[in-house]
Coordinates of C-alpha atoms in Angstrom, one line a residue:
M1 CA 40.9 -12.5 0.8
P2 CA 40.3 -16.4 1.5
V3 CA 37.8 -19.2 0.8
T4 CA 35.8 -18.5 3.7
R5 CA 33.5 -20.7 4.7
W6 CA 30.2 -19.8 6.4
L7 CA 27.4 -22.3 8.1
A8 CA 23.9 -20.4 8.6
E9 CA 21.8 -21.9 11.4
Y10 CA 19.2 -20.9 7.9
A11 CA 19.9 -18.9 5.1
W12 CA 16.8 -17.8 2.4
L13 CA 17.8 -19.3 -0.4
P14 CA 16.2 -17.4 -4.2
E15 CA 14.6 -21.2 -5.2
Y16 CA 12.5 -21.7 -2.0
A17 CA 9.6 -19.6 -0.5
E18 CA 10.8 -19.6 3.3
P19 CA 14.3 -19.7 4.7
T20 CA 16.5 -23.3 4.6
P21 CA 18.0 -24.7 7.5
D22 CA 22.4 -25.6 7.9
V23 CA 23.7 -24.2 4.9
L24 CA 26.9 -24.0 4.2
I25 CA 28.3 -21.2 2.1
E26 CA 31.6 -20.8 0.7
T27 CA 32.5 -18.0 -0.3
D28 CA 35.6 -16.6 -2.7
G29 CA 37.1 -13.4 -2.7
E30 CA 34.0 -11.3 -3.2
R31 CA 32.1 -13.6 -4.6
I32 CA 29.5 -16.9 -2.9
T33 CA 31.8 -20.0 -4.5
A34 CA 29.3 -22.6 -3.3
V35 CA 25.4 -23.4 -1.2
T36 CA 24.5 -26.6 -0.3
P37 CA 22.7 -27.0 2.6
L38 CA 22.7 -29.9 4.4
T39 CA 20.4 -32.9 4.6
A40 CA 20.6 -35.6 7.5
G41 CA 22.7 -37.8 5.0
S42 CA 25.0 -34.7 4.3
R43 CA 25.8 -34.5 8.2
P44 CA 28.7 -35.6 10.0
P45 CA 28.2 -38.5 12.9
A46 CA 27.6 -37.1 16.9
G47 CA 31.4 -35.5 17.0
V48 CA 33.5 -35.2 13.9
E49 CA 33.8 -31.9 13.3
V50 CA 34.1 -31.3 9.2
F51 CA 32.9 -28.2 9.3
A52 CA 35.4 -27.2 12.4
D53 CA 36.4 -24.7 10.4
A54 CA 33.1 -22.5 9.2
V55 CA 32.2 -19.5 10.8
P56 CA 28.8 -20.1 12.6
L57 CA 26.0 -17.9 11.5
P58 CA 23.5 -18.1 14.3
G59 CA 20.2 -16.8 12.9
L60 CA 18.6 -16.1 9.5
T61 CA 21.3 -15.4 7.2
L62 CA 19.2 -13.6 4.3
P63 CA 21.1 -11.2 1.2
G64 CA 22.2 -8.4 2.1
L65 CA 19.2 -5.6 1.5
A66 CA 19.5 -2.6 -1.2
N67 CA 18.1 1.3 -0.4
V68 CA 17.4 2.2 -3.2
H69 CA 16.4 5.7 -2.4
S70 CA 18.8 8.3 0.1
H71 CA 19.0 12.0 0.7
A72 CA 22.1 11.2 3.6
F73 CA 21.5 14.8 4.5
H74 CA 17.6 14.5 5.5
R75 CA 19.2 12.0 8.4
A76 CA 19.5 15.9 9.6
L77 CA 15.8 15.9 9.8
R78 CA 14.7 13.0 12.2
G79 CA 12.8 13.9 15.3
R80 CA 13.1 17.1 14.2
T81 CA 10.1 18.0 11.9
H82 CA 7.7 16.9 14.6
G83 CA 6.4 20.5 16.8
G84 CA 3.2 20.8 14.6
R85 CA 1.1 20.9 12.0
G86 CA 2.4 20.7 8.1
D87 CA 2.9 18.4 5.1
F88 CA 5.8 17.5 2.8
W89 CA 5.7 21.6 1.2
S90 CA 6.6 23.2 5.0
W91 CA 8.9 20.2 5.6
R92 CA 10.4 20.8 2.5
D93 CA 11.2 24.6 4.4
R94 CA 13.5 22.9 7.0
M95 CA 15.4 20.3 4.8
Y96 CA 16.2 23.1 3.0
A97 CA 17.7 24.6 5.9
V98 CA 19.9 21.7 6.6
A99 CA 21.0 22.2 2.1
D100 CA 21.8 25.0 2.6
R101 CA 24.8 24.5 5.3
L102 CA 26.7 21.8 3.8
D103 CA 30.3 21.5 2.1
P104 CA 32.3 19.1 1.0
D105 CA 34.3 17.5 4.4
T106 CA 31.1 18.5 6.3
Y107 CA 29.1 16.3 3.8
L108 CA 31.7 13.6 3.7
A109 CA 31.5 14.0 7.9
L110 CA 27.4 13.6 7.5
A111 CA 27.0 10.6 4.9
R112 CA 29.5 8.1 6.4
A113 CA 27.3 8.0 9.7
V114 CA 24.1 7.4 7.8
Y115 CA 26.1 5.0 5.6
A116 CA 27.3 2.7 8.6
E117 CA 24.4 3.1 10.3
M118 CA 22.7 1.5 6.9
A119 CA 25.1 -1.7 7.2
L120 CA 24.1 -1.8 10.8
A121 CA 20.7 -2.1 9.7
G122 CA 21.9 -4.8 7.2
V123 CA 22.3 -2.9 4.0
T124 CA 25.3 -3.7 1.8
C125 CA 24.1 -1.0 -1.3
V126 CA 22.5 2.1 -1.3
G127 CA 20.9 4.5 -3.7
E128 CA 22.2 7.9 -3.1
F129 CA 19.6 11.0 -4.9
H130 CA 22.5 13.2 -5.1
Y131 CA 21.0 17.1 -6.2
L132 CA 23.3 18.5 -3.6
H133 CA 26.3 19.8 -6.8
H134 CA 27.3 23.7 -6.0
R135 CA 28.3 26.2 -4.0
P136 CA 24.9 27.7 -1.7
D137 CA 25.2 30.6 -4.0
G138 CA 24.9 28.0 -6.8
G139 CA 28.5 28.7 -8.3
A140 CA 31.2 25.2 -9.1
Y141 CA 33.3 24.0 -6.3
D142 CA 36.8 23.8 -7.9
D143 CA 35.8 20.9 -8.8
P144 CA 32.3 20.7 -9.4
N145 CA 31.5 17.1 -8.3
A146 CA 33.2 17.7 -5.3
M147 CA 30.0 16.6 -3.1
G148 CA 29.9 13.3 -5.1
E149 CA 33.6 13.0 -4.7
A150 CA 32.5 12.8 -0.4
L151 CA 29.7 10.7 -0.9
V152 CA 31.8 7.5 -3.3
E153 CA 34.4 8.2 0.3
A154 CA 32.0 8.2 2.9
A155 CA 30.5 4.4 0.8
A156 CA 33.5 3.3 1.4
H157 CA 34.7 4.5 4.8
A158 CA 31.2 3.0 5.7
G159 CA 32.1 -0.4 3.8
I160 CA 28.8 -0.5 1.5
R161 CA 27.7 0.0 -3.0
L162 CA 27.0 3.1 -4.0
T163 CA 25.4 4.2 -7.5
L164 CA 25.4 8.0 -7.2
L165 CA 22.3 8.9 -8.7
D166 CA 23.7 12.1 -10.6
T167 CA 20.5 14.1 -10.4
C168 CA 19.2 16.9 -13.2
Y169 CA 17.1 19.8 -11.2
L170 CA 16.7 22.9 -13.5
T171 CA 13.3 24.7 -12.2
A172 CA 11.3 24.8 -9.3
G173 CA 7.7 24.0 -10.6
V174 CA 6.4 22.4 -13.5
D175 CA 5.9 26.3 -15.0
G176 CA 9.4 26.8 -15.3
R177 CA 10.1 29.2 -12.9
P178 CA 13.9 29.6 -11.3
L179 CA 15.5 28.1 -8.8
A180 CA 15.8 30.4 -6.0
G181 CA 17.2 30.2 -2.3
P182 CA 18.3 26.9 -1.1
Q183 CA 18.0 25.4 -4.6
R184 CA 20.6 27.8 -6.7
R185 CA 23.1 24.5 -5.9
F186 CA 21.0 21.8 -7.1
G187 CA 21.4 23.5 -10.3
D188 CA 23.5 23.3 -13.4
G189 CA 21.5 25.2 -15.9
D190 CA 20.8 23.3 -18.6
A191 CA 20.1 19.4 -19.1
A192 CA 23.3 18.8 -21.1
R193 CA 26.2 21.3 -18.4
W194 CA 24.9 18.4 -17.0
A195 CA 25.6 15.4 -18.5
E196 CA 28.8 17.4 -19.0
R197 CA 29.8 17.4 -15.4
A198 CA 27.8 13.5 -14.8
S199 CA 30.4 13.2 -17.6
A200 CA 33.6 13.7 -15.7
F201 CA 32.5 12.1 -12.6
Q202 CA 33.9 8.3 -13.5
P203 CA 34.5 6.7 -9.1
T204 CA 37.9 4.4 -10.3
D205 CA 36.2 2.5 -6.4
G206 CA 35.0 -0.7 -7.6
H207 CA 32.4 -0.4 -4.5
A208 CA 30.6 2.8 -6.5
R209 CA 29.1 3.3 -10.0
V210 CA 27.6 6.2 -11.3
G211 CA 23.0 6.6 -12.4
A212 CA 21.8 8.8 -13.2
A213 CA 18.1 11.0 -11.9
V214 CA 15.3 13.4 -13.7
H215 CA 14.2 15.2 -10.0
S216 CA 10.2 15.2 -10.8
V217 CA 8.4 17.2 -13.8
R218 CA 8.8 19.7 -11.8
A219 CA 12.6 20.4 -12.0
V220 CA 13.8 19.3 -14.8
P221 CA 11.4 20.6 -18.3
A222 CA 9.7 18.5 -20.5
D223 CA 12.3 19.8 -23.2
Q224 CA 15.2 18.7 -21.5
L225 CA 14.0 15.6 -20.1
G226 CA 15.2 13.3 -23.2
T227 CA 18.8 14.4 -22.3
V228 CA 19.1 13.1 -19.0
A229 CA 17.4 9.2 -20.6
D230 CA 19.6 9.3 -23.0
W231 CA 22.5 9.9 -21.2
A232 CA 21.7 7.4 -19.4
R233 CA 20.6 4.4 -22.0
Y234 CA 23.8 5.6 -24.0
R235 CA 26.6 4.4 -20.7
R236 CA 23.8 1.6 -19.9
V237 CA 23.5 2.8 -16.6
P238 CA 20.1 3.1 -13.4
L239 CA 18.0 6.3 -14.0
H240 CA 15.7 7.4 -11.9
V241 CA 13.0 9.8 -11.1
H242 CA 10.3 11.2 -8.3
L243 CA 7.3 10.9 -9.3
S244 CA 3.6 11.9 -8.1
E245 CA 4.7 11.6 -4.9
Q246 CA 2.5 14.4 -4.1
P247 CA -1.2 15.2 -5.8
A248 CA 0.2 18.7 -5.9
E249 CA 2.5 17.3 -9.0
N250 CA 0.0 15.9 -10.9
D251 CA -2.4 19.3 -10.6
E252 CA 0.7 21.7 -11.7
C253 CA 1.7 19.4 -14.3
R254 CA -2.0 18.5 -15.7
A255 CA -2.5 22.0 -16.2
V256 CA 0.7 23.1 -17.3
H257 CA 1.3 19.6 -20.0
G258 CA -2.3 18.6 -20.4
R259 CA -1.1 14.9 -19.1
T260 CA 0.0 13.4 -15.8
P261 CA 3.2 13.2 -14.6
T262 CA 4.2 9.7 -16.0
A263 CA 2.6 10.5 -19.3
L264 CA 4.4 12.9 -19.9
L265 CA 7.8 11.2 -18.7
A266 CA 6.8 8.5 -21.0
E267 CA 6.5 11.2 -24.5
H268 CA 10.2 12.3 -23.5
G269 CA 11.5 8.2 -23.4
V270 CA 12.2 8.4 -19.9
L271 CA 10.5 4.8 -18.4
G272 CA 12.2 1.9 -19.2
P273 CA 13.3 -1.6 -17.6
D274 CA 16.4 0.5 -16.6
T275 CA 14.4 3.0 -15.0
T276 CA 12.4 3.3 -11.3
A277 CA 10.1 5.6 -10.4
V278 CA 10.3 6.9 -6.7
H279 CA 6.8 7.1 -5.1
A280 CA 4.4 7.4 -7.8
T281 CA 2.2 7.0 -4.2
H282 CA -1.0 9.5 -6.7
P283 CA -0.6 7.5 -10.5
T284 CA -3.4 6.9 -12.2
T285 CA -4.9 3.5 -14.1
G286 CA -3.4 5.0 -16.9
D287 CA -0.3 5.6 -15.4
L288 CA 0.0 2.3 -14.4
A289 CA -0.2 0.6 -17.3
L290 CA 2.6 2.9 -18.4
L291 CA 5.3 2.1 -15.7
G292 CA 3.7 -1.9 -16.0
E293 CA 4.0 -1.6 -19.8
S294 CA 7.7 0.1 -20.1
R295 CA 8.8 -2.6 -17.6
T296 CA 10.2 0.4 -15.2
G297 CA 9.8 -0.5 -11.7
V298 CA 8.9 1.6 -8.2
C299 CA 11.0 2.2 -5.3
L300 CA 8.3 2.4 -2.0
C301 CA 9.6 4.4 0.5
P302 CA 6.8 4.2 2.4
T303 CA 8.5 5.3 6.1
T304 CA 8.6 8.2 4.7
E305 CA 5.7 8.6 2.6
R306 CA 3.7 8.3 6.0
D307 CA 5.9 10.7 7.6
L308 CA 5.6 13.0 5.2
A309 CA 1.0 12.6 5.5
D310 CA 2.3 11.6 1.1
G311 CA -0.3 9.1 1.4
I312 CA -0.6 5.0 0.7
G313 CA 0.4 4.3 -2.7
P314 CA -1.3 1.4 -4.7
A315 CA 1.2 -1.5 -4.3
R316 CA -0.3 -4.5 -5.2
R317 CA -2.3 -3.0 -8.1
M318 CA 1.1 -1.8 -8.8
A319 CA 2.4 -5.4 -9.2
E320 CA -0.5 -6.9 -10.3
A321 CA 1.2 -4.9 -13.8
G322 CA 4.4 -6.5 -13.5
I323 CA 5.7 -3.6 -12.4
R324 CA 9.1 -4.8 -10.4
L325 CA 9.3 -3.5 -7.0
S326 CA 12.0 -2.2 -4.3
L327 CA 12.7 -0.7 -1.3
G328 CA 14.0 2.4 0.1
S329 CA 14.3 4.7 3.6
D330 CA 14.6 8.5 1.6
S331 CA 14.2 10.9 4.2
H332 CA 15.7 8.3 7.0
A333 CA 12.9 8.6 9.2
V334 CA 14.1 5.5 10.3
I335 CA 16.9 3.4 9.1
D336 CA 15.2 -0.1 8.6
L337 CA 14.5 -2.0 5.4
F338 CA 12.2 -5.1 7.9
E339 CA 10.1 -1.6 8.8
E340 CA 10.2 -0.8 4.9
A341 CA 8.8 -4.4 3.4
R342 CA 6.0 -5.1 6.4
A343 CA 4.4 -1.8 5.8
V344 CA 4.6 -2.4 1.9
E345 CA 2.1 -5.9 2.6
L346 CA 0.5 -3.7 6.0
D347 CA -0.4 -0.4 4.4
E348 CA -2.4 -2.8 1.5
R349 CA -4.3 -3.8 4.9
L350 CA -5.1 -0.3 6.0
R351 CA -6.1 0.3 2.3
T352 CA -8.8 -2.3 1.7
R353 CA -9.0 -3.5 5.1
R354 CA -8.2 -7.1 4.3
R355 CA -4.7 -8.8 5.2
G356 CA -2.0 -11.5 2.8
H357 CA -0.8 -9.2 0.0
F358 CA 2.5 -9.8 -0.5
T359 CA 4.3 -13.1 0.7
P360 CA 7.1 -12.9 2.8
A361 CA 9.4 -14.3 -0.2
E362 CA 8.2 -11.3 -2.2
L363 CA 8.7 -8.3 0.3
L364 CA 12.5 -10.1 0.2
I365 CA 12.2 -9.9 -3.4
A366 CA 11.2 -6.3 -3.1
A367 CA 14.2 -5.8 -0.9
T368 CA 17.0 -7.3 -1.6
S369 CA 17.7 -8.5 -5.6
A370 CA 15.0 -5.9 -7.1
G371 CA 16.3 -3.7 -5.4
H372 CA 20.1 -4.2 -6.1
T373 CA 19.2 -4.6 -9.6
A374 CA 17.7 -0.8 -9.8
L375 CA 20.9 0.6 -9.3
G376 CA 22.4 -1.4 -11.1
W377 CA 24.1 -4.3 -9.0
A378 CA 21.8 -7.1 -10.8
D379 CA 24.6 -10.3 -9.3
A380 CA 23.9 -8.4 -5.8
G381 CA 20.7 -9.8 -4.0
R382 CA 20.9 -13.6 -3.7
I383 CA 23.1 -16.5 -2.4
A384 CA 24.0 -18.4 -5.3
R385 CA 26.5 -19.4 -6.8
G386 CA 28.2 -16.8 -8.6
A387 CA 26.8 -13.4 -6.8
R388 CA 28.3 -11.0 -5.0
A389 CA 29.2 -12.5 -1.5
D390 CA 26.8 -9.9 0.4
L391 CA 25.5 -11.8 3.7
V392 CA 23.4 -10.3 7.0
T393 CA 22.2 -12.4 9.7
V394 CA 19.8 -11.9 11.8
R395 CA 19.2 -13.1 15.8
L396 CA 16.5 -15.3 15.8
D397 CA 16.2 -14.9 20.0
S398 CA 15.7 -11.4 20.5
A399 CA 12.3 -10.1 22.5
R400 CA 11.2 -9.4 18.9
T401 CA 12.0 -12.4 17.2
A402 CA 12.3 -15.2 20.0
G403 CA 9.1 -18.0 19.7
V404 CA 8.9 -16.8 15.9
P405 CA 9.8 -19.2 12.7
P406 CA 12.6 -17.6 10.6
V407 CA 9.8 -17.6 7.8
G408 CA 8.1 -15.0 9.7
A409 CA 11.1 -12.6 10.6
F410 CA 10.1 -10.1 8.1
F411 CA 7.1 -9.2 10.0
A412 CA 9.2 -9.2 13.6
A413 CA 12.2 -8.6 12.7
G414 CA 14.2 -4.9 12.8
A415 CA 17.8 -3.2 12.3
T416 CA 18.3 -4.2 15.6
D417 CA 18.3 -7.6 14.9
V418 CA 21.1 -7.8 12.9
V419 CA 24.9 -8.7 13.7
Q420 CA 26.8 -9.7 11.2
V421 CA 27.1 -7.6 8.2
V422 CA 29.7 -9.3 5.1
V423 CA 30.2 -6.9 2.1
D424 CA 31.7 -8.6 -0.9
G425 CA 33.1 -11.2 1.5
R426 CA 33.9 -8.7 4.5
V427 CA 33.1 -8.6 7.5
V428 CA 31.7 -4.9 7.9
V429 CA 29.7 -4.7 11.2
A430 CA 30.0 -8.3 13.4
E431 CA 28.2 -8.6 17.4
G432 CA 25.6 -5.7 16.3
R433 CA 28.7 -3.2 15.9
H434 CA 30.2 -1.1 13.2
L435 CA 34.2 -2.5 12.8
T436 CA 35.6 0.9 11.9
V437 CA 32.5 3.8 12.1
D438 CA 31.2 4.7 16.3
V439 CA 28.3 5.4 14.6
P440 CA 26.6 7.0 17.5
A441 CA 28.7 9.3 18.4
E442 CA 29.9 9.9 14.7
L443 CA 26.1 10.9 13.8
S444 CA 25.3 12.9 16.6
A445 CA 28.3 15.6 15.5
S446 CA 27.7 15.5 11.9
I447 CA 24.3 16.5 12.4
E448 CA 25.0 18.4 15.6
A449 CA 27.4 20.7 12.8
V450 CA 25.2 21.4 9.8
T451 CA 21.3 21.7 12.2
P452 CA 20.6 25.4 12.2
T453 CA 20.7 26.5 15.3

């Protein structure tokens, strides 16, 4: 891949609290080799085109966005679950109906389109919380990791990086109820057999890595939590877990174990600096202390949490406890990391009736470098020498962003304002179009193939 020079009208550099005008970014292959803010003195005289070989990036150029929490197949539910009352648990029944219809081929088609939609929105890396492991009857495919292979291939087609968070899912409740119905395809029997299957899957493609996940304290018995945590720590890979998404989960955990889900995870060694708790919508003060002291991160998914009526997590209190925050689109009610980022601030305003909880720079970090770190790609998410060459350029002249100063883009721009995306030095999106995937057509066809009639 040749050396490329990019001339950004504005670029958000890690050492600054707001965007910097006129930045020359040089890349060689998948790495950024130089970043040079151009001052008036470093610009050539009028009429001298020393930057003629630089690719212009009009607008605001950001580091690649990281979508830390994804269930790709949930995209098939968008707009189909709003016909009546209900809660997370009634929505889950609809989700299981889609899960029951997927196989490696249909999952590849759907995930390819979903990941390409993410690329259009400026996402350069996704964490797939993957528990669709087996056939609908619970039996293994000839290749026990065929569904994971489909996701790795889908991300390659879409042009983004993937951390496949291979998820241990063994029981239907904290009390150990067995898996039934569509849930049967999620389970490996016990954590040791989960580890055996997960260990056998080692993608050789440079765009994909494997991490681990505990689905939740509802789905992994307490005496098997340590097996998953030990597997992840031995391999030095990310470990993720759904945590306190619903008050019912907290209540059931207290009834069975006499403690909160966070305390149970801490007791069994799940928390730690390589662990990310997803949601953490209903933590106690003690839970926040445990998360902060263990340096466990939290991935907030505001658009899903509001779509499912989950509640609002205490984001500012988390940050004050030293918890690293990242963002995910989860069920893909929308795929828009700008919306997720500003929702962190706006939800705090609703809770407190006060404004100004997070700076734009803090929200940018959650959407970029913190997210990549949570997915095991600590060398991404910054426009800096040596970092991965991920560049996301946003229009500043659309109906949404016209007249908005660059620093305000996170409170004005949306996914549709992304005009160019570079992933590891390769252009994936140009002029707002994915270069290899017809995203609307492929979404329509792949969703129709798996949606119950």
